[in-house]
Coordinates of C-alpha atoms in Angstrom, one line a residue:
Chain A
X1 CA 17.9 -0.8 0.4
X2 CA 20.6 -1.4 2.9
X3 CA 23.5 -3.5 2.0
X4 CA 24.4 -6.5 4.1
X5 CA 27.5 -6.3 6.2
X6 CA 30.3 -8.1 4.5
X7 CA 30.2 -11.8 5.1
X8 CA 33.0 -12.8 7.5
X9 CA 35.9 -14.3 5.5
X10 CA 37.4 -16.3 8.4
X11 CA 34.1 -18.1 8.8
X12 CA 34.1 -19.5 5.3
X13 CA 37.8 -20.4 5.6
X14 CA 37.5 -22.1 9.0
X15 CA 34.7 -24.4 8.1
X16 CA 34.9 -25.5 4.5
X17 CA 31.8 -27.7 4.5
X18 CA 29.0 -26.3 6.7
X19 CA 28.6 -27.9 10.1
X20 CA 29.2 -24.4 11.7
X21 CA 25.8 -22.8 12.1
X22 CA 25.1 -19.7 10.2
X23 CA 22.5 -18.6 12.7
X24 CA 22.6 -19.4 16.4
X25 CA 19.8 -18.7 18.9
X26 CA 20.4 -18.8 22.6
X27 CA 17.9 -18.6 25.4
X28 CA 15.2 -16.8 23.4
X29 CA 12.3 -15.5 25.5
X30 CA 9.2 -13.8 24.2
X31 CA 6.2 -12.8 26.2
X32 CA 2.9 -11.4 24.9
X33 CA 1.1 -9.9 27.8
X34 CA 0.7 -12.7 30.3
X35 CA 1.3 -15.4 27.6
X36 CA 4.9 -16.8 27.6
X37 CA 5.2 -17.6 23.9
X38 CA 8.8 -18.6 24.1
X39 CA 10.6 -19.8 27.2
X40 CA 14.3 -20.0 26.5
X41 CA 14.8 -21.6 23.2
X42 CA 18.2 -22.6 21.8
X43 CA 18.5 -23.3 18.1
X44 CA 21.2 -23.8 15.5
X45 CA 20.6 -23.3 11.9
X46 CA 23.2 -24.6 9.5
X47 CA 23.8 -23.7 5.8
X48 CA 22.7 -26.3 3.3
X49 CA 20.5 -27.9 5.8
X50 CA 16.7 -28.0 6.2
X51 CA 15.6 -27.8 9.8
X52 CA 12.0 -28.8 10.4
X53 CA 10.2 -27.0 13.2
X54 CA 7.3 -28.9 14.5
X55 CA 4.9 -28.8 17.4
X56 CA 1.3 -28.5 18.3
X57 CA -0.6 -25.3 17.7
X58 CA 0.6 -22.5 19.9
X59 CA 3.8 -24.3 20.7
X60 CA 5.8 -21.3 19.6
X61 CA 6.9 -22.3 16.1
X62 CA 5.6 -19.2 14.3
X63 CA 6.8 -16.9 17.1
X64 CA 10.2 -18.4 16.9
X65 CA 10.4 -18.0 13.2
X66 CA 9.2 -14.4 13.4
X67 CA 11.9 -13.7 16.0
X68 CA 14.5 -15.0 13.4
X69 CA 13.0 -12.9 10.7
X70 CA 12.9 -9.7 12.8
X71 CA 9.2 -9.4 12.9
X72 CA 9.2 -9.9 16.7
X73 CA 12.0 -8.6 18.9
X74 CA 12.8 -11.2 21.6
X75 CA 12.6 -10.0 25.2
X76 CA 15.7 -12.0 26.2
X77 CA 18.4 -14.1 24.5
X78 CA 21.0 -13.7 21.8
X79 CA 21.1 -14.3 18.1
X80 CA 24.4 -14.6 16.3
X81 CA 24.8 -14.8 12.6
X82 CA 28.0 -16.4 11.3
X83 CA 29.6 -15.7 14.7
X84 CA 28.5 -12.1 15.1
X85 CA 25.8 -11.1 17.5
X86 CA 22.9 -9.5 15.6
X87 CA 19.8 -7.8 16.7
X88 CA 16.9 -7.2 14.4
X89 CA 14.7 -4.2 15.2
X90 CA 12.7 -4.5 12.0
X91 CA 12.2 -7.2 9.4
X92 CA 14.1 -5.1 6.9
X93 CA 17.3 -5.5 9.0
X94 CA 16.9 -9.2 8.9
X95 CA 16.2 -9.0 5.2
X96 CA 19.3 -7.0 4.6
X97 CA 21.3 -9.9 6.1
X98 CA 19.6 -12.2 3.6
X99 CA 17.2 -13.7 6.0
X100 CA 13.9 -14.2 4.1
X101 CA 10.6 -15.4 5.4
X102 CA 7.5 -16.9 3.9
X103 CA 4.8 -15.8 6.3
X104 CA 1.8 -18.0 7.2
X105 CA -0.5 -15.1 6.2
X106 CA 1.7 -14.6 3.1
X107 CA 2.1 -10.9 3.6
X108 CA 1.0 -10.0 0.1
X109 CA -0.6 -6.8 -1.0
X110 CA -3.9 -7.7 -2.6
X111 CA -4.2 -4.5 -4.6
X112 CA -0.8 -4.8 -6.2
X113 CA -0.1 -7.0 -9.2
X114 CA 2.0 -10.2 -9.1
X115 CA 5.1 -8.5 -10.4
X116 CA 4.7 -5.7 -7.8
X117 CA 4.4 -8.2 -5.0
X118 CA 7.5 -10.1 -6.0
X119 CA 9.5 -6.9 -5.9
X120 CA 7.7 -5.4 -2.9
X121 CA 10.2 -3.4 -0.9
X122 CA 13.0 -3.7 -3.5
X123 CA 11.4 -2.3 -6.6
X124 CA 13.7 -1.9 -9.6
X125 CA 14.0 1.7 -10.7
X126 CA 15.1 3.5 -13.8
X127 CA 15.8 7.1 -12.7
X128 CA 13.0 8.1 -10.4
X129 CA 10.5 5.7 -12.0
X130 CA 9.7 2.1 -11.5
X131 CA 11.3 -0.1 -14.2
X132 CA 8.2 -2.1 -14.9
X133 CA 9.5 -3.7 -18.0
X134 CA 12.6 -5.1 -16.3
X135 CA 10.6 -6.2 -13.2
X136 CA 8.2 -8.1 -15.5
X137 CA 11.0 -9.8 -17.3
X138 CA 12.8 -10.7 -14.0
X139 CA 9.5 -11.9 -12.4
X140 CA 8.9 -14.2 -15.4
X141 CA 12.4 -15.6 -14.9
X142 CA 12.0 -16.0 -11.2
X143 CA 8.8 -17.9 -11.5
X144 CA 10.0 -20.0 -14.3
X145 CA 13.1 -21.0 -12.2
X146 CA 10.7 -22.2 -9.5
X147 CA 8.4 -23.8 -12.0
X148 CA 5.5 -21.7 -10.8
X149 CA 2.9 -20.8 -13.4
X150 CA 0.8 -17.7 -13.1
X151 CA -1.3 -16.9 -16.2
X152 CA -1.1 -13.1 -16.0
X153 CA 1.7 -11.4 -14.0
X154 CA -0.1 -8.0 -14.2
X155 CA -3.2 -9.4 -12.5
X156 CA -3.9 -8.1 -9.0
X157 CA -3.0 -10.7 -6.4
X158 CA -6.6 -10.6 -5.0
X159 CA -7.7 -12.3 -8.2
X160 CA -5.5 -15.3 -7.6
X161 CA -6.2 -18.6 -5.9
X162 CA -4.8 -19.5 -2.5
X163 CA -2.2 -21.8 -4.0
X164 CA -1.1 -19.2 -6.5
X165 CA -0.8 -16.6 -3.7
X166 CA 1.3 -19.0 -1.7
X167 CA 3.5 -19.7 -4.7
X168 CA 4.1 -16.0 -5.1
X169 CA 5.0 -15.5 -1.4
X170 CA 7.5 -18.4 -1.7
X171 CA 8.9 -17.1 -4.9
X172 CA 9.4 -13.7 -3.4
X173 CA 11.4 -15.1 -0.5
X174 CA 13.4 -17.7 -2.4
X175 CA 14.4 -15.5 -5.4
X176 CA 16.7 -12.9 -3.8
X177 CA 19.6 -15.1 -2.8
X178 CA 18.6 -15.8 0.8
X179 CA 21.1 -17.2 3.2
X180 CA 18.4 -18.2 5.6
X181 CA 15.0 -19.1 4.3
X182 CA 12.2 -19.3 6.8
X183 CA 8.9 -20.9 5.7
X184 CA 5.9 -20.9 8.0
X185 CA 3.5 -23.5 6.7
X186 CA 4.3 -23.0 3.1
X187 CA 2.3 -26.0 1.9
X188 CA -0.8 -25.5 3.9
X189 CA -3.0 -24.1 1.1
X190 CA -1.4 -26.1 -1.7
X191 CA -2.7 -28.8 -3.9
X192 CA -0.7 -32.0 -4.4
X193 CA 1.3 -31.0 -7.4
X194 CA 2.1 -27.6 -5.8
X195 CA 3.3 -29.3 -2.6
X196 CA 5.6 -31.4 -4.8
X197 CA 6.9 -28.2 -6.4
X198 CA 7.6 -26.6 -3.0
X199 CA 9.4 -29.6 -1.7
X200 CA 11.5 -29.7 -4.8
X201 CA 12.2 -26.1 -4.4
X202 CA 13.4 -26.6 -0.8
X203 CA 15.7 -29.3 -1.9
X204 CA 17.1 -27.1 -4.6
X205 CA 17.8 -24.0 -2.4
X206 CA 19.3 -26.3 0.1
X207 CA 21.7 -27.6 -2.5
X208 CA 22.7 -24.0 -3.1
X209 CA 23.9 -23.8 0.6
X210 CA 20.8 -22.0 1.9
X211 CA 19.8 -22.7 5.5
X212 CA 16.1 -23.6 5.4
X213 CA 13.7 -23.6 8.3
X214 CA 10.4 -25.3 7.6
X215 CA 7.6 -24.8 10.0
X216 CA 4.9 -27.4 9.2
X217 CA 2.2 -29.6 10.4
X218 CA 2.6 -32.1 7.5
X219 CA 4.8 -34.8 9.0
X220 CA 5.3 -36.6 5.7
X221 CA 7.0 -33.5 4.3
X222 CA 9.6 -33.6 7.0
X223 CA 11.0 -36.9 5.8
X224 CA 11.2 -35.6 2.3
X225 CA 13.3 -32.5 2.8
X226 CA 14.5 -32.0 6.3
X227 CA 17.8 -33.1 7.8
X228 CA 17.0 -32.2 11.3
X229 CA 13.8 -31.8 13.3
X230 CA 13.3 -29.6 16.3
X231 CA 10.2 -30.2 18.4
X232 CA 8.5 -27.3 20.2
X233 CA 6.2 -27.8 23.2
X234 CA 4.6 -25.0 25.1
X235 CA 7.2 -22.4 24.2
X236 CA 10.3 -24.6 24.7
X237 CA 12.3 -26.9 22.4
X238 CA 11.8 -30.3 23.9
X239 CA 13.8 -32.4 21.4
X240 CA 16.0 -32.3 18.4
X241 CA 16.5 -35.3 16.1
X242 CA 18.5 -36.0 13.0
X243 CA 15.9 -37.1 10.5
X244 CA 17.8 -40.4 9.9
X245 CA 17.6 -41.3 13.6
X246 CA 13.9 -40.8 14.1
X247 CA 10.6 -42.0 12.7
X248 CA 7.1 -40.7 12.4
X249 CA 5.8 -42.3 15.6
X250 CA 8.6 -40.8 17.7
X251 CA 8.0 -37.4 16.4
X252 CA 4.3 -37.6 17.0
X253 CA 5.0 -38.8 20.6
X254 CA 7.3 -35.9 21.1
X255 CA 4.8 -33.4 19.8
X256 CA 2.0 -34.5 22.0
X257 CA 4.4 -34.8 25.0
X258 CA 4.2 -38.5 25.6
X259 CA 7.1 -39.9 27.6
X260 CA 8.1 -36.5 28.9
X261 CA 5.1 -36.2 31.2
Chain B
X1 CA -8.2 -29.4 -7.4
X2 CA -5.9 -26.5 -8.0
X3 CA -2.8 -27.7 -9.8
X4 CA -0.8 -25.7 -12.3
X5 CA -2.6 -26.7 -15.4
X6 CA -2.6 -24.7 -18.6
X7 CA -5.5 -22.4 -18.9
X8 CA -7.0 -20.8 -21.9
X9 CA -6.3 -17.1 -21.6
X10 CA -9.6 -15.3 -20.9
X11 CA -10.8 -12.3 -22.8
X12 CA -8.5 -9.4 -22.3
X13 CA -11.4 -7.0 -22.6
X14 CA -13.1 -8.7 -19.7
X15 CA -9.9 -8.3 -17.6
X16 CA -9.7 -4.6 -18.7
X17 CA -13.3 -3.9 -17.8
X18 CA -13.0 -5.8 -14.6
X19 CA -10.0 -3.9 -13.4
X20 CA -11.2 -0.4 -14.6
X21 CA -14.9 -0.8 -13.8
X22 CA -15.0 2.1 -11.5
X23 CA -13.3 4.5 -13.8
X24 CA -15.4 3.4 -16.7
X25 CA -18.6 3.9 -14.7
X26 CA -17.6 7.4 -13.6
X27 CA -16.5 8.3 -17.1
X28 CA -19.9 7.2 -18.4
X29 CA -21.6 9.2 -15.7
X30 CA -19.5 12.2 -16.6
X31 CA -20.3 12.0 -20.3
X32 CA -24.0 11.6 -19.5
X33 CA -23.9 14.7 -17.3
X34 CA -22.2 16.6 -20.1
X35 CA -24.7 15.5 -22.7
X36 CA -27.6 16.2 -20.3
X37 CA -26.6 19.8 -19.5
X38 CA -25.5 20.3 -23.1
X39 CA -29.0 19.4 -24.2
X40 CA -30.8 21.3 -21.5
X41 CA -29.0 24.6 -21.8
X42 CA -27.6 26.5 -24.7
X43 CA -24.7 28.0 -22.7
X44 CA -23.2 24.9 -21.0
X45 CA -21.1 23.6 -23.9
X46 CA -19.6 26.9 -24.8
X47 CA -15.9 27.1 -24.4
X48 CA -16.2 30.1 -22.1
X49 CA -18.4 28.2 -19.7
X50 CA -16.3 25.0 -19.8
X51 CA -13.2 27.0 -19.0
X52 CA -15.0 28.6 -16.2
X53 CA -15.9 25.1 -14.8
X54 CA -12.3 24.0 -14.8
X55 CA -11.2 27.2 -13.3
X56 CA -13.6 26.8 -10.4
X57 CA -12.8 23.1 -10.1
X58 CA -9.1 23.7 -9.9
X59 CA -8.7 24.0 -6.1
X60 CA -10.9 20.9 -5.5
X61 CA -8.9 18.9 -8.1
X62 CA -5.6 19.8 -6.6
X63 CA -6.6 18.7 -3.1
X64 CA -8.5 15.7 -4.5
X65 CA -5.3 14.4 -6.1
X66 CA -3.6 14.6 -2.7
X67 CA -6.7 13.1 -1.0
X68 CA -6.5 10.2 -3.3
X69 CA -3.1 9.3 -1.8
X70 CA -4.5 9.8 1.7
X71 CA -7.6 7.6 1.0
X72 CA -5.4 5.0 -0.7
X73 CA -3.7 4.5 2.7
X74 CA -7.1 3.8 4.1
X75 CA -6.9 7.2 5.8
X76 CA -8.9 10.4 5.5
X77 CA -8.1 14.1 5.8
X78 CA -11.1 16.0 7.0
X79 CA -9.0 19.1 7.7
X80 CA -8.4 20.2 4.1
X81 CA -11.2 22.7 4.0
X82 CA -10.0 24.4 7.2
X83 CA -6.4 24.2 6.0
X84 CA -7.4 26.0 2.8
X85 CA -9.2 28.7 4.8
X86 CA -6.2 29.1 7.2
X87 CA -3.6 29.3 4.4
X88 CA -6.0 31.6 2.5
X89 CA -6.2 34.0 5.4
X90 CA -2.6 33.6 6.4
X91 CA -1.4 34.4 2.9
X92 CA -3.5 37.6 2.9
X93 CA -2.3 38.6 6.4
X94 CA 1.4 38.0 5.5
X95 CA 1.1 40.0 2.3
X96 CA -0.7 42.8 4.0
X97 CA 2.1 43.0 6.5
X98 CA 4.4 43.7 3.6
X99 CA 6.0 40.4 2.6
X100 CA 6.4 40.0 -1.2
X101 CA 4.2 37.4 -2.8
X102 CA 7.1 35.5 -4.2
X103 CA 8.2 34.8 -0.6
X104 CA 4.7 34.3 0.7
X105 CA 4.2 31.5 -1.7
X106 CA 6.9 29.1 -0.5
X107 CA 6.3 30.2 3.1
X108 CA 2.7 29.0 2.8
X109 CA 3.7 25.8 1.2
X110 CA 6.0 25.1 4.1
X111 CA 3.3 26.0 6.5
X112 CA 0.9 23.5 4.8
X113 CA 3.6 20.8 4.9
X114 CA 4.3 21.5 8.6
X115 CA 0.6 21.3 9.6
X116 CA 0.1 18.2 7.5
X117 CA 3.2 16.7 9.1
X118 CA 2.0 17.3 12.6
X119 CA -1.3 15.5 11.8
X120 CA 0.6 12.7 10.0
X121 CA 2.8 12.3 13.1
X122 CA -0.2 11.7 15.3
X123 CA -1.7 9.3 12.8
X124 CA 1.3 7.3 11.8
X125 CA 3.5 7.3 14.9
X126 CA 0.9 7.7 17.7
X127 CA -1.7 5.4 16.2
X128 CA -4.6 7.8 16.5
X129 CA -7.2 7.2 13.8
X130 CA -6.9 9.6 10.9
X131 CA -10.6 10.5 11.3
X132 CA -10.1 11.7 14.8
X133 CA -6.9 13.6 14.2
X134 CA -8.1 15.4 11.1
X135 CA -11.5 16.1 12.7
X136 CA -9.6 17.9 15.4
X137 CA -7.6 19.6 12.7
X138 CA -10.8 20.7 11.0
X139 CA -11.8 22.5 14.1
X140 CA -8.4 23.8 15.2
X141 CA -7.3 25.1 11.8
X142 CA -10.6 26.9 11.1
X143 CA -10.5 28.3 14.6
X144 CA -7.0 29.7 14.0
X145 CA -8.2 31.2 10.7
X146 CA -11.1 32.9 12.5
X147 CA -8.9 34.0 15.4
X148 CA -6.3 35.6 13.0
X149 CA -8.8 37.4 10.9
X150 CA -11.4 38.0 13.5
X151 CA -13.9 36.9 10.9
X152 CA -13.1 39.7 8.5
X153 CA -12.0 39.3 4.9
X154 CA -8.5 40.7 4.4
X155 CA -7.9 42.3 1.0
X156 CA -4.7 41.6 -0.9
X157 CA -3.3 44.7 -2.7
X158 CA -0.7 45.3 -5.4
X159 CA 0.3 41.8 -6.2
X160 CA -0.3 41.4 -9.9
X161 CA 1.8 38.3 -10.2
X162 CA -0.1 36.7 -7.4
X163 CA -3.5 37.6 -8.9
X164 CA -2.3 36.1 -12.2
X165 CA -2.2 32.7 -10.5
X166 CA -5.9 32.9 -9.8
X167 CA -7.2 35.0 -12.7
X168 CA -4.6 34.8 -15.5
X169 CA -4.7 33.0 -18.7
X170 CA -2.1 31.2 -20.9
X171 CA -3.2 31.0 -24.5
X172 CA -6.8 31.5 -23.4
X173 CA -6.5 28.8 -20.7
X174 CA -7.0 29.7 -17.1
X175 CA -3.8 29.5 -15.0
X176 CA -5.4 27.7 -12.0
X177 CA -6.8 25.1 -14.3
X178 CA -3.3 24.6 -15.8
X179 CA -1.8 24.2 -12.3
X180 CA -4.5 21.7 -11.5
X181 CA -3.9 19.7 -14.6
X182 CA -0.2 19.8 -13.8
X183 CA -0.8 18.5 -10.3
X184 CA -3.2 15.8 -11.6
X185 CA -0.6 14.6 -14.1
X186 CA 2.1 14.6 -11.4
X187 CA -0.3 12.6 -9.1
X188 CA -0.9 10.2 -11.9
X189 CA 2.8 9.6 -12.5
X190 CA 3.7 9.4 -8.8
X191 CA 0.9 6.9 -8.1
X192 CA 1.5 4.6 -11.0
X193 CA 5.2 5.0 -11.9
X194 CA 7.2 5.7 -8.8
X195 CA 8.3 3.7 -5.8
X196 CA 6.6 6.2 -3.5
X197 CA 3.3 5.5 -5.2
X198 CA 3.8 1.8 -4.9
X199 CA 4.6 2.3 -1.2
X200 CA 1.4 4.3 -0.6
X201 CA -0.6 1.5 -2.3
X202 CA 1.2 -1.2 -0.3
X203 CA 0.7 0.6 3.0
X204 CA -3.0 1.0 2.3
X205 CA -3.4 -2.6 1.0
X206 CA -1.5 -4.4 3.8
X207 CA 0.4 -2.2 6.2
X208 CA 2.0 -5.2 8.0
X209 CA 3.1 -6.7 4.8
X210 CA 4.6 -3.4 3.7
X211 CA 6.5 -3.2 7.0
X212 CA 7.7 -6.8 6.8
X213 CA 9.2 -6.3 3.3
X214 CA 11.1 -3.3 4.7
X215 CA 9.1 -0.4 3.5
X216 CA 9.2 2.6 5.8
X217 CA 5.5 2.1 6.4
X218 CA 5.0 4.7 9.1
X219 CA 6.9 7.4 7.3
X220 CA 4.9 6.7 4.1
X221 CA 1.6 6.9 6.1
X222 CA 2.7 10.3 7.7
X223 CA 3.9 11.6 4.4
X224 CA 0.5 11.5 2.6
X225 CA -0.8 14.1 5.2
X226 CA 2.2 16.3 4.3
X227 CA 1.2 16.0 0.7
X228 CA -2.4 16.9 1.4
X229 CA -1.2 19.8 3.6
X230 CA 0.9 21.2 0.7
X231 CA -2.0 20.6 -1.8
X232 CA -4.4 22.5 0.5
X233 CA -1.9 25.3 0.7
X234 CA -1.8 25.5 -3.0
X235 CA -5.5 25.5 -3.2
X236 CA -5.8 28.1 -0.5
X237 CA -3.5 30.5 -2.4
X238 CA -5.3 29.9 -5.7
X239 CA -8.6 30.9 -4.1
X240 CA -7.0 33.9 -2.4
X241 CA -5.5 34.9 -5.8
X242 CA -8.8 34.6 -7.6
X243 CA -10.8 36.5 -5.0
X244 CA -8.1 39.0 -4.2
X245 CA -8.6 38.5 -0.5
X246 CA -8.1 36.1 2.3
X247 CA -11.0 35.0 4.5
X248 CA -11.5 32.5 7.3
X249 CA -14.8 31.6 5.7
X250 CA -13.3 30.3 2.5
X251 CA -13.8 26.7 1.5
X252 CA -16.8 25.8 3.6
X253 CA -17.7 22.2 3.0
X254 CA -14.6 21.9 0.8
X255 CA -13.4 18.7 2.4
X256 CA -16.7 17.0 1.7
X257 CA -16.6 17.9 -2.0
X258 CA -13.0 16.7 -2.2
X259 CA -13.8 13.4 -0.5
X260 CA -16.9 12.9 -2.6
X261 CA -14.9 13.5 -5.8
X262 CA -12.3 10.9 -4.8
X263 CA -14.8 8.3 -3.7
X264 CA -16.9 8.9 -6.8
X265 CA -13.7 8.2 -8.8
X266 CA -13.5 4.7 -7.5
X267 CA -10.8 5.1 -4.8
X268 CA -11.7 2.7 -2.0
X269 CA -12.1 4.1 1.5
X270 CA -10.8 0.7 2.7
X271 CA -7.5 1.5 1.2
X272 CA -5.2 0.0 -1.4
X273 CA -7.4 0.7 -4.4
X274 CA -6.7 4.1 -6.1
X275 CA -7.6 5.8 -9.3
X276 CA -6.1 9.2 -10.2
X277 CA -8.1 9.3 -13.5
X278 CA -11.2 8.5 -11.5
X279 CA -10.5 11.3 -9.1
X280 CA -10.1 13.8 -12.0
X281 CA -13.4 12.5 -13.5
X282 CA -15.1 12.6 -10.1
X283 CA -14.0 16.2 -9.5
X284 CA -15.2 17.3 -13.0
X285 CA -18.5 15.5 -12.6
X286 CA -19.2 17.3 -9.4
X287 CA -18.1 20.6 -10.9
X288 CA -20.2 20.1 -14.0
X289 CA -23.3 19.2 -12.0
X290 CA -22.9 22.3 -9.9
X291 CA -22.4 24.5 -12.9
X292 CA -25.1 22.9 -15.0
X293 CA -27.8 23.2 -12.4
X294 CA -27.1 26.9 -12.0
X295 CA -27.3 27.4 -15.8
X296 CA -30.6 25.5 -15.7
X297 CA -31.8 28.2 -13.2
X298 CA -32.4 25.5 -10.6
X299 CA -32.1 26.8 -7.0
X300 CA -28.5 26.7 -5.8
X301 CA -29.8 25.1 -2.7
X302 CA -30.9 22.2 -4.8
X303 CA -27.3 21.5 -6.0
X304 CA -26.3 19.9 -2.7
X305 CA -29.3 17.6 -2.8
X306 CA -28.5 16.5 -6.4
X307 CA -24.8 16.2 -5.7
X308 CA -25.4 13.9 -2.7
X309 CA -27.9 11.8 -4.7
X310 CA -25.6 11.4 -7.5
X311 CA -22.8 10.2 -5.3
X312 CA -25.1 7.6 -3.9
X313 CA -26.4 6.5 -7.3
X314 CA -22.9 6.5 -8.8
X315 CA -21.5 4.3 -6.0
X316 CA -24.5 2.1 -6.3
X317 CA -24.0 1.8 -10.0
X318 CA -20.4 0.9 -9.3
X319 CA -21.2 -2.0 -7.0
X320 CA -24.3 -3.3 -8.8
X321 CA -23.5 -2.8 -12.4
X322 CA -19.8 -2.6 -12.9
X323 CA -18.0 -4.3 -10.2
X324 CA -18.5 -7.9 -11.2
X325 CA -17.0 -10.5 -13.5
X326 CA -17.6 -9.7 -17.1
X327 CA -17.9 -12.3 -19.8
X328 CA -17.4 -11.9 -23.4
X329 CA -17.6 -14.3 -26.3
X330 CA -17.8 -17.8 -24.9
X331 CA -20.4 -18.2 -22.2
X332 CA -18.1 -19.5 -19.6
X333 CA -16.1 -17.9 -16.9
X334 CA -13.2 -15.9 -18.2

């Protein structure tokens, strides 16, 4: 695994308490064939803050989050991380800079067990072999820290329920000291208690200074965890609101495009 | 509702059987075949015959271990039979031209890796389906073998060390069988205990997920064809060493036997699901059936019919009898 470039010292010294964005997106364009998925999006992501990304289906929320995670390469635009321009050619490059993502499709390997999925792509090794004992112990610790309960960690992921699978995907992204944590619909398949657990988790990682980006359709979740909300419409960011200055009705109006048209 | 409630742990036996259903079924099938041929003939269960079976199965087993990796990535390598023939012929030609066998051996392994690497490049980096690439390979490689030998068998002379690989014994155990067992153990360890094995499974299970977590997905996909190329080279040389000659007609239908053995062992053609132990058992089952039918004086032409039927029945048994939720003790879902 690649090591992340050393975090810029001057950044931390210059801005003692956040405010300065850790990740800045400017004029991001992405086109799939004839479909303009993103049409010049600007976005600031700040440490210790949860940014809600909302919008109708196909508004470009997932595409934008995948651009940040390195899954998609933008056609145009700049991304700077802590003041330095970065360019992710692969998700692993973003991951090396501690940008983690929970994908909507979870990106789990069904035929690999729970432990294996948690450590997918960064397996612990002892000599040439996998250190399964240590990975199992670490996995138990990781899941316990997030209050996620899975009965058997050596079970194949295909045997688990949708909620358990989602919990594993979240645990995988949240457990390796992320600086930016992107979550694409992390609560969509979850039951009530699990949603509570995820929201609690978001608040906890936020408190650790992690920048969280939450893509969601569940408006009620926004008011529980987010500090700011960005509204996407047809591949553009149409509005940005501090959560304290807005309400549910305004956000709904912004999403469906009332007032703007 | 699906909250995190405490569940009673289900039967561990049910979990075990559920997860190893395919291996258990092929193991049962293997034992049944052993008992059947043991009962029907007096010679089958003699140590001489059994050693003969493993000696003959050795090349298939070696390639089947590699093929397990290939099929785990949801790929297929149809070119292994032609590759065996090409290396088989090439080794004989190179040795006939005066190169020592100790140099021929690594040279052939490199050749196998190279040819496998070319096929892997087309599959992983150019996105051509493995079936197409290796089907072309099947034709091209066999064609090269025929072209080089002009269809003749080329004798290998004065290479006692080389012949030992195909005919020798260590403590009464045939050398090719020892090599095959070594390869199988290596395959087992690589698949279950190394990061590479984990990557192969991940790529077969969900290639996009593997890519997203930073695995070199394409490189892993290409690499399994290198492995199968090297394994085919080993098998080709073992066959040359046993027969004392190289021929472009060696290993006809070899790829089908290998694929049958792997699939019989429970490795899924859809990828992600692999069983090295199953592959070993599958290979031995096919070898035992072939050997047993001959000992029973049944027409050798019949062997193919029986082998095909058994593959069908075994897979059917897998899906109908073994691959479902098993319950033990309390009559509620485990």
